[in-house]
Amino acid sequence: MVAPKPISLKALNYQRPETHRGYTDHFLDIDLSVPTIAIGTIDTKIKQTFIGGKGFDLWLLWQAVSGQTRWNDPQNAICIASGPMGGTPSFPGSGKSIVTAISPLTGSVIDSNVGGYFGPYLKFSGFDALRITGKSAGDTVIFIDGVAGKIEILSMTGLPSDAYALSDMLSQHFAADKKTGVSVVSSGPGAANTRIGCLNFSWYDNGRGRVRYKQAGRGGIGTVFADKGLKAVVARWEQVSLKTNRPADLEAVRAVAKRYAREIVELDPKQNEMARIGTTHLVPIMNDFDLLPTNNFQYGSHPAAALIGREAFEKLFDPGFDGCWKGCTVACAHGVRDFVPFTGAYKGCKVFVDGPEYETIAGCGSNLGIFDPFTILEMNFYCDTYGLDTISVGTAIAFAMECFERGLINRDHTGGMDLSFGNRLNALELVHQMAAGTGFGTIVGQGVRRMKAIFAERFGADPAMLKDIGMESKGLEFSEYMTKESLAQQGGYGLALKGPQHDEAWLIFLDMVHNFMPTFEQKAEALHWFPMVRTWFGLCGLCKLPWNDIVPEDNKATPEPAKVMKHVGWYADYYTAVTGNNATPEDLITMSETVYNYQRIFSLKMGYGTREHDTLPYRAVGPVTVEEYESRQERYDRQLTETHQVDIAGKDTPWKVAALRSRREARYETLKDAVYKRRGWTDRGIPTVATVKRLGIDFPDVLAVLAENGVT
Ligand code: SF4
C-alpha cells in the first residue's frame, strides 16, 4: 500500500544541534493547535538537576500544565526523551525512551519506558526531548528529519488506523532507501476508544526485513496521543556508532561496554536464557513460588501454567537476533513469525507478533484462566495493533470475569457474553469491542476504577466487594505479580508514584524467591533504594533488565547481592565516561532522588500524591474470600497463631479472614510510615522542605505546591 500524499501544515528548517557528551542541550516544542514548531534550550542547571529522560520530561510537562489541567485538555503534553547514554550501540540496553503525560486513568503524571529507536534518533536529530501540546483537527503526522534538518507537521488523511499496517507504511514512506533509519511512534483505534491506549515505538529489523515495535504501555498515553489527533511521530536518522553520542571519554565507554556485553553473552545462557526465551522464563518461576496471577489475582499458581511458559514459547519464537536497540546482547525482544489470527480483521493472514513478554502472558493468560499460547499471541497482536496496553487489558478483563462469576454482573450487562474465566473467545471479543468502541468493551476500556463505579451505580453491584477485588491503585491497573504474601511488593506497588507498575519497585523476586529482605526494616530500606536505582535508568535512556536479570557469577558472595553493586559501579563508570561528570554509585541514587521527589510533588500539584492515594485493594494485601483463604489455609492459620498470637480454635474461615485482614492492613500502614520517614517525607507522604532543599529542587513553584498542602 502506498501512503497518502502529505499536506504540509507547518515546516521548520533548522541547523541541527550537535550531540556533545550525551546531550544536545535542546528540546523540540510542538503545539498542534496553532500549529507551531519551536526549539528550546536546556541549560546546565536543568541538566544537573533533571539529568535527562524522565527528568527532562517532567520538567517540560510541569511547565505545560496547571493543577487544573485534565488529560484531554490541549495543555496536556506528551513528552518523550532518551537520556545522556541513550543511543550508545553495544552497551546493553542503551536505546530506551521515556514518555510522560497527564494520564486519563490516574489524572496525574504517568511515565512509561519503551524500546525501539525513536529516542536515540530524536536525540541525534538534535533534541534531548520532545514536547507535544495542543490538538490537531485531522490525521496528523509529525516528521523529524535529522538527516535533512527539517521538521514538518503534516496532514495525512487516509492512513491505516492500526499500528501494524501504519508503522510499516510510514517506515516505507519516510525512509528514502534506508528503512533502518526511521522510527515511528503510533497508536491505534483502541487508544481512541478507551482510556488504556498504548504507544508503539518501531525499529526496522534488518535481519527479518520488517518493521518491529515495542510498547509504551502504561497509563493511557496512547489515548492522549489519539486525542491530540496524532497518527504518528516519525524520526529519521541514519548513522549510529559509539562516536555519535560524542562521549567525554570514548575509550572508557568502549571498555565498559565491551566488559558488560561480554559478561552477558557468557552468563545469560547459564542463567535466564533471555536471548533465547525473553522474559517467558518468569512464568514457571512465578508459578512455582505461588506468585503467578490466576483468575484475577485470586491464586498464584495453576497446574496448566507450563502450557503458557517458556516451554511453549521457546518452540514458537522465531530464532534470530532480537535486540530492541543496536547491539543489546540481552536481546530479549522476541516475536513469532507467520502467526495466523483466528479472529478480527487479520483472520487467516500471516502476521508477525512482537512478543509476548511475561506480563502479557500472565495478564492475558493465567489471570484470565486462559492457558492457550495461541490465544495469548492473538491478544498480544491485537492489543499492539489496536494501541491497547496488554497489562491494563488483562487486569480489566480479569476483573470483569470475576464480577461475572460472582454474579455482580450478568449477561444483561455484558451484551449476552459469558465472561467465565477461561472463555478465550469472549476475552478476544472484548479486545475487538474496545478497539471498535462498541458493546461491553466500551465499559471495560474505561479501566478498573471506572468499571467499579459503573458496576455499582448502574448495575447495583456491591461496592465493598468491587473495591476489594478491583485490582487498581491510583487508577492504574496492577501489573502481573501476586503481592498477597510479599509485604515488600505491596509497598512496591502501593507506594509507586504512578500506580502499581513493577518497573519502579520490582521486589517480588528478591523478597519471595531469594528472601533477600526478611526483616521489616530491610523492606523499608529496599523501598527507598530500589525505586531510586530503577528511576535512574529512566533518566539516562537505559533499560533496567541488564542490571539484575543477568548477574555476575560471584554476586551471591557480595555483601548486598540484591543490589548487584558490581553492575551499579559499571553504570557509574559509564555515566562518567559519557558525560565527563564523575559519579559514584551513591551519586546515581541522589540523581534519582531529585527527580523522584519532584514527581511526587508534581502529583501533589495535580491533586494527588498523599497518603490516602497510596492505598491498595485488599486483594493485593491478603485473602478477600473464603476460597482464597482456604487455598492457603495452612500458611494463613500459622501466621495468625504464630506471628500474630491469635487463638483460632473453633473459629470459622470468615472469622479468620477478618482477623488476618485487620493485622495485614495495619502492617501495610506501618510500612508506609517507615518508608515515608526513610524518604524524608511527612507522615502524609509529602516531601519536606528540608528534603527538597537538600536535593536542590526548592524552586518557587515547588515550594508553593508544598505550602498549599501545609508543608512549610
Ligand atoms: S534487554 Fe531486552 S528490552 Fe532491554 S534493551 Fe535489550 S532487548 Fe530491549
mmCIF file with all atom_site columns, C-alpha atoms in Angstrom, residues 313-477:
data_model
loop_
_atom_site.group_PDB
_atom_site.id
_atom_site.type_symbol
_atom_site.label_atom_id
_atom_site.label_alt_id
_atom_site.label_comp_id
_atom_site.label_asym_id
_atom_site.label_entity_id
_atom_site.label_seq_id
_atom_site.pdbx_PDB_ins_code
_atom_site.Cartn_x
_atom_site.Cartn_y
_atom_site.Cartn_z
_atom_site.occupancy
_atom_site.B_iso_or_equiv
_atom_site.pdbx_formal_charge
_atom_site.auth_seq_id
_atom_site.auth_comp_id
_atom_site.auth_asym_id
_atom_site.auth_atom_id
_atom_site.pdbx_PDB_model_num
ATOM 1   C CA . PHE A 1 313 ? 7.239   -20.065 23.653 1.00 0.00 ? 313 PHE A CA 1
ATOM 2   C CA . GLU A 1 314 ? 10.743  -21.398 23.087 1.00 0.00 ? 314 GLU A CA 1
ATOM 3   C CA . LYS A 1 315 ? 9.161   -23.500 20.343 1.00 0.00 ? 315 LYS A CA 1
ATOM 4   C CA . LEU A 1 316 ? 7.162   -20.580 18.922 1.00 0.00 ? 316 LEU A CA 1
ATOM 5   C CA . PHE A 1 317 ? 9.690   -17.731 18.944 1.00 0.00 ? 317 PHE A CA 1
ATOM 6   C CA . ASP A 1 318 ? 11.351  -17.011 15.635 1.00 0.00 ? 318 ASP A CA 1
ATOM 7   C CA . PRO A 1 319 ? 15.090  -17.657 16.042 1.00 0.00 ? 319 PRO A CA 1
ATOM 8   C CA . GLY A 1 320 ? 17.385  -14.701 15.394 1.00 0.00 ? 320 GLY A CA 1
ATOM 9   C CA . PHE A 1 321 ? 18.784  -11.554 16.985 1.00 0.00 ? 321 PHE A CA 1
ATOM 10  C CA . ASP A 1 322 ? 16.116  -9.666  18.927 1.00 0.00 ? 322 ASP A CA 1
ATOM 11  C CA . GLY A 1 323 ? 17.603  -6.559  20.486 1.00 0.00 ? 323 GLY A CA 1
ATOM 12  C CA . CYS A 1 324 ? 15.227  -3.595  20.592 1.00 0.00 ? 324 CYS A CA 1
ATOM 13  C CA . TRP A 1 325 ? 18.296  -1.381  20.318 1.00 0.00 ? 325 TRP A CA 1
ATOM 14  C CA . LYS A 1 326 ? 21.514  -1.838  18.339 1.00 0.00 ? 326 LYS A CA 1
ATOM 15  C CA . GLY A 1 327 ? 23.904  -4.283  19.941 1.00 0.00 ? 327 GLY A CA 1
ATOM 16  C CA . CYS A 1 328 ? 21.945  -5.154  23.088 1.00 0.00 ? 328 CYS A CA 1
ATOM 17  C CA . THR A 1 329 ? 23.362  -8.596  23.887 1.00 0.00 ? 329 THR A CA 1
ATOM 18  C CA . VAL A 1 330 ? 20.445  -9.423  26.209 1.00 0.00 ? 330 VAL A CA 1
ATOM 19  C CA . ALA A 1 331 ? 18.367  -9.453  23.007 1.00 0.00 ? 331 ALA A CA 1
ATOM 20  C CA . CYS A 1 332 ? 15.129  -10.382 24.743 1.00 0.00 ? 332 CYS A CA 1
ATOM 21  C CA . ALA A 1 333 ? 12.618  -8.740  22.349 1.00 0.00 ? 333 ALA A CA 1
ATOM 22  C CA . HIS A 1 334 ? 11.356  -11.929 20.730 1.00 0.00 ? 334 HIS A CA 1
ATOM 23  C CA . GLY A 1 335 ? 8.490   -12.468 18.355 1.00 0.00 ? 335 GLY A CA 1
ATOM 24  C CA . VAL A 1 336 ? 6.530   -15.100 16.485 1.00 0.00 ? 336 VAL A CA 1
ATOM 25  C CA . ARG A 1 337 ? 6.655   -15.257 12.695 1.00 0.00 ? 337 ARG A CA 1
ATOM 26  C CA . ASP A 1 338 ? 3.748   -16.305 10.493 1.00 0.00 ? 338 ASP A CA 1
ATOM 27  C CA . PHE A 1 339 ? 1.150   -16.379 13.227 1.00 0.00 ? 339 PHE A CA 1
ATOM 28  C CA . VAL A 1 340 ? -2.346  -16.698 11.765 1.00 0.00 ? 340 VAL A CA 1
ATOM 29  C CA . PRO A 1 341 ? -5.040  -14.929 13.831 1.00 0.00 ? 341 PRO A CA 1
ATOM 30  C CA . PHE A 1 342 ? -8.358  -16.739 14.096 1.00 0.00 ? 342 PHE A CA 1
ATOM 31  C CA . THR A 1 343 ? -10.461 -13.614 14.763 1.00 0.00 ? 343 THR A CA 1
ATOM 32  C CA . GLY A 1 344 ? -10.630 -9.966  13.700 1.00 0.00 ? 344 GLY A CA 1
ATOM 33  C CA . ALA A 1 345 ? -9.521  -8.103  10.608 1.00 0.00 ? 345 ALA A CA 1
ATOM 34  C CA . TYR A 1 346 ? -6.328  -10.165 10.234 1.00 0.00 ? 346 TYR A CA 1
ATOM 35  C CA . LYS A 1 347 ? -8.132  -13.506 10.483 1.00 0.00 ? 347 LYS A CA 1
ATOM 36  C CA . GLY A 1 348 ? -6.441  -16.026 8.211  1.00 0.00 ? 348 GLY A CA 1
ATOM 37  C CA . CYS A 1 349 ? -3.477  -13.725 7.372  1.00 0.00 ? 349 CYS A CA 1
ATOM 38  C CA . LYS A 1 350 ? 0.112   -14.424 8.369  1.00 0.00 ? 350 LYS A CA 1
ATOM 39  C CA . VAL A 1 351 ? 1.384   -11.773 10.767 1.00 0.00 ? 351 VAL A CA 1
ATOM 40  C CA . PHE A 1 352 ? 4.472   -11.216 12.908 1.00 0.00 ? 352 PHE A CA 1
ATOM 41  C CA . VAL A 1 353 ? 3.677   -10.914 16.628 1.00 0.00 ? 353 VAL A CA 1
ATOM 42  C CA . ASP A 1 354 ? 6.115   -8.843  18.697 1.00 0.00 ? 354 ASP A CA 1
ATOM 43  C CA . GLY A 1 355 ? 6.112   -10.710 21.987 1.00 0.00 ? 355 GLY A CA 1
ATOM 44  C CA . PRO A 1 356 ? 4.735   -11.946 24.223 1.00 0.00 ? 356 PRO A CA 1
ATOM 45  C CA . GLU A 1 357 ? 6.603   -10.858 27.313 1.00 0.00 ? 357 GLU A CA 1
ATOM 46  C CA . TYR A 1 358 ? 5.890   -12.223 30.779 1.00 0.00 ? 358 TYR A CA 1
ATOM 47  C CA . GLU A 1 359 ? 3.370   -9.525  31.718 1.00 0.00 ? 359 GLU A CA 1
ATOM 48  C CA . THR A 1 360 ? 1.270   -10.187 28.614 1.00 0.00 ? 360 THR A CA 1
ATOM 49  C CA . ILE A 1 361 ? 1.348   -13.937 29.210 1.00 0.00 ? 361 ILE A CA 1
ATOM 50  C CA . ALA A 1 362 ? 0.235   -13.546 32.811 1.00 0.00 ? 362 ALA A CA 1
ATOM 51  C CA . GLY A 1 363 ? -2.226  -10.696 32.168 1.00 0.00 ? 363 GLY A CA 1
ATOM 52  C CA . CYS A 1 364 ? -3.903  -12.085 29.054 1.00 0.00 ? 364 CYS A CA 1
ATOM 53  C CA . GLY A 1 365 ? -3.321  -15.714 30.038 1.00 0.00 ? 365 GLY A CA 1
ATOM 54  C CA . SER A 1 366 ? -3.294  -17.099 33.570 1.00 0.00 ? 366 SER A CA 1
ATOM 55  C CA . ASN A 1 367 ? -5.088  -14.114 35.092 1.00 0.00 ? 367 ASN A CA 1
ATOM 56  C CA . LEU A 1 368 ? -7.990  -14.767 32.715 1.00 0.00 ? 368 LEU A CA 1
ATOM 57  C CA . GLY A 1 369 ? -7.830  -18.516 33.312 1.00 0.00 ? 369 GLY A CA 1
ATOM 58  C CA . ILE A 1 370 ? -6.545  -18.913 29.735 1.00 0.00 ? 370 ILE A CA 1
ATOM 59  C CA . PHE A 1 371 ? -3.760  -21.434 29.210 1.00 0.00 ? 371 PHE A CA 1
ATOM 60  C CA . ASP A 1 372 ? -3.568  -21.448 25.424 1.00 0.00 ? 372 ASP A CA 1
ATOM 61  C CA . PRO A 1 373 ? -0.435  -19.802 23.964 1.00 0.00 ? 373 PRO A CA 1
ATOM 62  C CA . PHE A 1 374 ? -2.145  -19.046 20.655 1.00 0.00 ? 374 PHE A CA 1
ATOM 63  C CA . THR A 1 375 ? -4.914  -17.049 22.312 1.00 0.00 ? 375 THR A CA 1
ATOM 64  C CA . ILE A 1 376 ? -2.255  -15.112 24.218 1.00 0.00 ? 376 ILE A CA 1
ATOM 65  C CA . LEU A 1 377 ? -0.427  -14.435 20.944 1.00 0.00 ? 377 LEU A CA 1
ATOM 66  C CA . GLU A 1 378 ? -3.633  -13.211 19.366 1.00 0.00 ? 378 GLU A CA 1
ATOM 67  C CA . MET A 1 379 ? -4.439  -10.947 22.338 1.00 0.00 ? 379 MET A CA 1
ATOM 68  C CA . ASN A 1 380 ? -0.856  -9.625  22.160 1.00 0.00 ? 380 ASN A CA 1
ATOM 69  C CA . PHE A 1 381 ? -1.084  -8.971  18.432 1.00 0.00 ? 381 PHE A CA 1
ATOM 70  C CA . TYR A 1 382 ? -4.421  -7.191  18.518 1.00 0.00 ? 382 TYR A CA 1
ATOM 71  C CA . CYS A 1 383 ? -3.647  -5.156  21.624 1.00 0.00 ? 383 CYS A CA 1
ATOM 72  C CA . ASP A 1 384 ? -0.487  -3.839  19.961 1.00 0.00 ? 384 ASP A CA 1
ATOM 73  C CA . THR A 1 385 ? -2.035  -3.127  16.602 1.00 0.00 ? 385 THR A CA 1
ATOM 74  C CA . TYR A 1 386 ? -5.096  -1.503  18.237 1.00 0.00 ? 386 TYR A CA 1
ATOM 75  C CA . GLY A 1 387 ? -2.835  0.515   20.546 1.00 0.00 ? 387 GLY A CA 1
ATOM 76  C CA . LEU A 1 388 ? -4.031  -1.083  23.802 1.00 0.00 ? 388 LEU A CA 1
ATOM 77  C CA . ASP A 1 389 ? -1.917  -1.783  26.878 1.00 0.00 ? 389 ASP A CA 1
ATOM 78  C CA . THR A 1 390 ? -1.839  -5.574  27.385 1.00 0.00 ? 390 THR A CA 1
ATOM 79  C CA . ILE A 1 391 ? -1.441  -5.190  31.160 1.00 0.00 ? 391 ILE A CA 1
ATOM 80  C CA . SER A 1 392 ? -4.475  -2.952  31.616 1.00 0.00 ? 392 SER A CA 1
ATOM 81  C CA . VAL A 1 393 ? -6.463  -5.050  29.142 1.00 0.00 ? 393 VAL A CA 1
ATOM 82  C CA . GLY A 1 394 ? -5.637  -8.258  31.032 1.00 0.00 ? 394 GLY A CA 1
ATOM 83  C CA . THR A 1 395 ? -6.290  -6.866  34.502 1.00 0.00 ? 395 THR A CA 1
ATOM 84  C CA . ALA A 1 396 ? -9.523  -5.137  33.432 1.00 0.00 ? 396 ALA A CA 1
ATOM 85  C CA . ILE A 1 397 ? -10.936 -8.247  31.728 1.00 0.00 ? 397 ILE A CA 1
ATOM 86  C CA . ALA A 1 398 ? -9.905  -10.390 34.715 1.00 0.00 ? 398 ALA A CA 1
ATOM 87  C CA . PHE A 1 399 ? -11.903 -8.080  36.986 1.00 0.00 ? 399 PHE A CA 1
ATOM 88  C CA . ALA A 1 400 ? -14.936 -8.266  34.688 1.00 0.00 ? 400 ALA A CA 1
ATOM 89  C CA . MET A 1 401 ? -14.658 -12.068 34.641 1.00 0.00 ? 401 MET A CA 1
ATOM 90  C CA . GLU A 1 402 ? -14.567 -12.374 38.410 1.00 0.00 ? 402 GLU A CA 1
ATOM 91  C CA . CYS A 1 403 ? -17.523 -9.982  38.709 1.00 0.00 ? 403 CYS A CA 1
ATOM 92  C CA . PHE A 1 404 ? -19.381 -12.164 36.206 1.00 0.00 ? 404 PHE A CA 1
ATOM 93  C CA . GLU A 1 405 ? -18.573 -15.389 38.051 1.00 0.00 ? 405 GLU A CA 1
ATOM 94  C CA . ARG A 1 406 ? -19.634 -13.879 41.404 1.00 0.00 ? 406 ARG A CA 1
ATOM 95  C CA . GLY A 1 407 ? -22.900 -12.618 39.942 1.00 0.00 ? 407 GLY A CA 1
ATOM 96  C CA . LEU A 1 408 ? -22.009 -8.972  40.441 1.00 0.00 ? 408 LEU A CA 1
ATOM 97  C CA . ILE A 1 409 ? -22.729 -8.500  36.745 1.00 0.00 ? 409 ILE A CA 1
ATOM 98  C CA . ASN A 1 410 ? -24.551 -10.774 34.311 1.00 0.00 ? 410 ASN A CA 1
ATOM 99  C CA . ARG A 1 411 ? -25.257 -11.330 30.638 1.00 0.00 ? 411 ARG A CA 1
ATOM 100 C CA . ASP A 1 412 ? -27.650 -8.375  30.580 1.00 0.00 ? 412 ASP A CA 1
ATOM 101 C CA . HIS A 1 413 ? -24.651 -6.169  31.279 1.00 0.00 ? 413 HIS A CA 1
ATOM 102 C CA . THR A 1 414 ? -22.095 -7.929  29.074 1.00 0.00 ? 414 THR A CA 1
ATOM 103 C CA . GLY A 1 415 ? -24.206 -7.861  25.922 1.00 0.00 ? 415 GLY A CA 1
ATOM 104 C CA . GLY A 1 416 ? -25.029 -11.545 26.325 1.00 0.00 ? 416 GLY A CA 1
ATOM 105 C CA . MET A 1 417 ? -21.439 -12.686 26.689 1.00 0.00 ? 417 MET A CA 1
ATOM 106 C CA . ASP A 1 418 ? -20.399 -15.461 29.042 1.00 0.00 ? 418 ASP A CA 1
ATOM 107 C CA . LEU A 1 419 ? -17.359 -13.993 30.800 1.00 0.00 ? 419 LEU A CA 1
ATOM 108 C CA . SER A 1 420 ? -16.396 -17.008 32.859 1.00 0.00 ? 420 SER A CA 1
ATOM 109 C CA . PHE A 1 421 ? -12.681 -17.427 33.447 1.00 0.00 ? 421 PHE A CA 1
ATOM 110 C CA . GLY A 1 422 ? -11.080 -19.291 30.578 1.00 0.00 ? 422 GLY A CA 1
ATOM 111 C CA . ASN A 1 423 ? -13.553 -18.081 27.958 1.00 0.00 ? 423 ASN A CA 1
ATOM 112 C CA . ARG A 1 424 ? -10.865 -17.172 25.441 1.00 0.00 ? 424 ARG A CA 1
ATOM 113 C CA . LEU A 1 425 ? -13.114 -16.225 22.530 1.00 0.00 ? 425 LEU A CA 1
ATOM 114 C CA . ASN A 1 426 ? -15.079 -13.743 24.601 1.00 0.00 ? 426 ASN A CA 1
ATOM 115 C CA . ALA A 1 427 ? -11.870 -12.291 26.038 1.00 0.00 ? 427 ALA A CA 1
ATOM 116 C CA . LEU A 1 428 ? -10.764 -11.687 22.447 1.00 0.00 ? 428 LEU A CA 1
ATOM 117 C CA . GLU A 1 429 ? -14.177 -10.322 21.553 1.00 0.00 ? 429 GLU A CA 1
ATOM 118 C CA . LEU A 1 430 ? -13.791 -7.748  24.314 1.00 0.00 ? 430 LEU A CA 1
ATOM 119 C CA . VAL A 1 431 ? -10.470 -6.622  22.814 1.00 0.00 ? 431 VAL A CA 1
ATOM 120 C CA . HIS A 1 432 ? -12.150 -6.136  19.429 1.00 0.00 ? 432 HIS A CA 1
ATOM 121 C CA . GLN A 1 433 ? -15.023 -4.272  21.074 1.00 0.00 ? 433 GLN A CA 1
ATOM 122 C CA . MET A 1 434 ? -12.601 -1.982  22.901 1.00 0.00 ? 434 MET A CA 1
ATOM 123 C CA . ALA A 1 435 ? -10.935 -1.133  19.606 1.00 0.00 ? 435 ALA A CA 1
ATOM 124 C CA . ALA A 1 436 ? -14.229 -0.500  17.869 1.00 0.00 ? 436 ALA A CA 1
ATOM 125 C CA . GLY A 1 437 ? -15.759 1.390   20.801 1.00 0.00 ? 437 GLY A CA 1
ATOM 126 C CA . THR A 1 438 ? -18.744 -0.945  20.891 1.00 0.00 ? 438 THR A CA 1
ATOM 127 C CA . GLY A 1 439 ? -20.621 -3.158  23.336 1.00 0.00 ? 439 GLY A CA 1
ATOM 128 C CA . PHE A 1 440 ? -19.400 -4.062  26.819 1.00 0.00 ? 440 PHE A CA 1
ATOM 129 C CA . GLY A 1 441 ? -15.859 -3.323  25.598 1.00 0.00 ? 441 GLY A CA 1
ATOM 130 C CA . THR A 1 442 ? -16.586 0.396   25.956 1.00 0.00 ? 442 THR A CA 1
ATOM 131 C CA . ILE A 1 443 ? -17.011 -0.151  29.713 1.00 0.00 ? 443 ILE A CA 1
ATOM 132 C CA . VAL A 1 444 ? -14.014 -2.457  30.154 1.00 0.00 ? 444 VAL A CA 1
ATOM 133 C CA . GLY A 1 445 ? -11.884 0.004   28.176 1.00 0.00 ? 445 GLY A CA 1
ATOM 134 C CA . GLN A 1 446 ? -12.501 2.645   30.841 1.00 0.00 ? 446 GLN A CA 1
ATOM 135 C CA . GLY A 1 447 ? -10.222 0.701   33.192 1.00 0.00 ? 447 GLY A CA 1
ATOM 136 C CA . VAL A 1 448 ? -10.906 -0.938  36.537 1.00 0.00 ? 448 VAL A CA 1
ATOM 137 C CA . ARG A 1 449 ? -11.519 2.207   38.609 1.00 0.00 ? 449 ARG A CA 1
ATOM 138 C CA . ARG A 1 450 ? -14.314 3.422   36.353 1.00 0.00 ? 450 ARG A CA 1
ATOM 139 C CA . MET A 1 451 ? -15.689 -0.094  35.885 1.00 0.00 ? 451 MET A CA 1
ATOM 140 C CA . LYS A 1 452 ? -16.125 -0.304  39.660 1.00 0.00 ? 452 LYS A CA 1
ATOM 141 C CA . ALA A 1 453 ? -18.176 2.894   39.674 1.00 0.00 ? 453 ALA A CA 1
ATOM 142 C CA . ILE A 1 454 ? -20.284 1.777   36.687 1.00 0.00 ? 454 ILE A CA 1
ATOM 143 C CA . PHE A 1 455 ? -20.917 -1.715  38.123 1.00 0.00 ? 455 PHE A CA 1
ATOM 144 C CA . ALA A 1 456 ? -22.007 -0.224  41.443 1.00 0.00 ? 456 ALA A CA 1
ATOM 145 C CA . GLU A 1 457 ? -24.023 2.732   40.183 1.00 0.00 ? 457 GLU A CA 1
ATOM 146 C CA . ARG A 1 458 ? -25.609 1.282   37.061 1.00 0.00 ? 458 ARG A CA 1
ATOM 147 C CA . PHE A 1 459 ? -25.678 -2.464  37.747 1.00 0.00 ? 459 PHE A CA 1
ATOM 148 C CA . GLY A 1 460 ? -26.206 -2.408  41.515 1.00 0.00 ? 460 GLY A CA 1
ATOM 149 C CA . ALA A 1 461 ? -23.109 -4.463  42.381 1.00 0.00 ? 461 ALA A CA 1
ATOM 150 C CA . ASP A 1 462 ? -21.760 -4.459  45.961 1.00 0.00 ? 462 ASP A CA 1
ATOM 151 C CA . PRO A 1 463 ? -19.276 -1.558  46.152 1.00 0.00 ? 463 PRO A CA 1
ATOM 152 C CA . ALA A 1 464 ? -17.309 -3.099  49.035 1.00 0.00 ? 464 ALA A CA 1
ATOM 153 C CA . MET A 1 465 ? -16.644 -6.292  47.097 1.00 0.00 ? 465 MET A CA 1
ATOM 154 C CA . LEU A 1 466 ? -15.758 -4.334  43.964 1.00 0.00 ? 466 LEU A CA 1
ATOM 155 C CA . LYS A 1 467 ? -13.292 -2.276  45.992 1.00 0.00 ? 467 LYS A CA 1
ATOM 156 C CA . ASP A 1 468 ? -11.617 -5.386  47.390 1.00 0.00 ? 468 ASP A CA 1
ATOM 157 C CA . ILE A 1 469 ? -11.200 -7.262  44.112 1.00 0.00 ? 469 ILE A CA 1
ATOM 158 C CA . GLY A 1 470 ? -10.745 -4.449  41.552 1.00 0.00 ? 470 GLY A CA 1
ATOM 159 C CA . MET A 1 471 ? -7.001  -4.536  41.004 1.00 0.00 ? 471 MET A CA 1
ATOM 160 C CA . GLU A 1 472 ? -6.111  -0.904  40.596 1.00 0.00 ? 472 GLU A CA 1
ATOM 161 C CA . SER A 1 473 ? -4.360  1.674   42.689 1.00 0.00 ? 473 SER A CA 1
ATOM 162 C CA . LYS A 1 474 ? -4.274  5.379   41.899 1.00 0.00 ? 474 LYS A CA 1
ATOM 163 C CA . GLY A 1 475 ? -6.493  4.443   38.927 1.00 0.00 ? 475 GLY A CA 1
ATOM 164 C CA . LEU A 1 476 ? -3.839  2.289   37.219 1.00 0.00 ? 476 LEU A CA 1
ATOM 165 C CA . GLU A 1 477 ? -4.335  -1.442  36.711 1.00 0.00 ? 477 GLU A CA 1
#
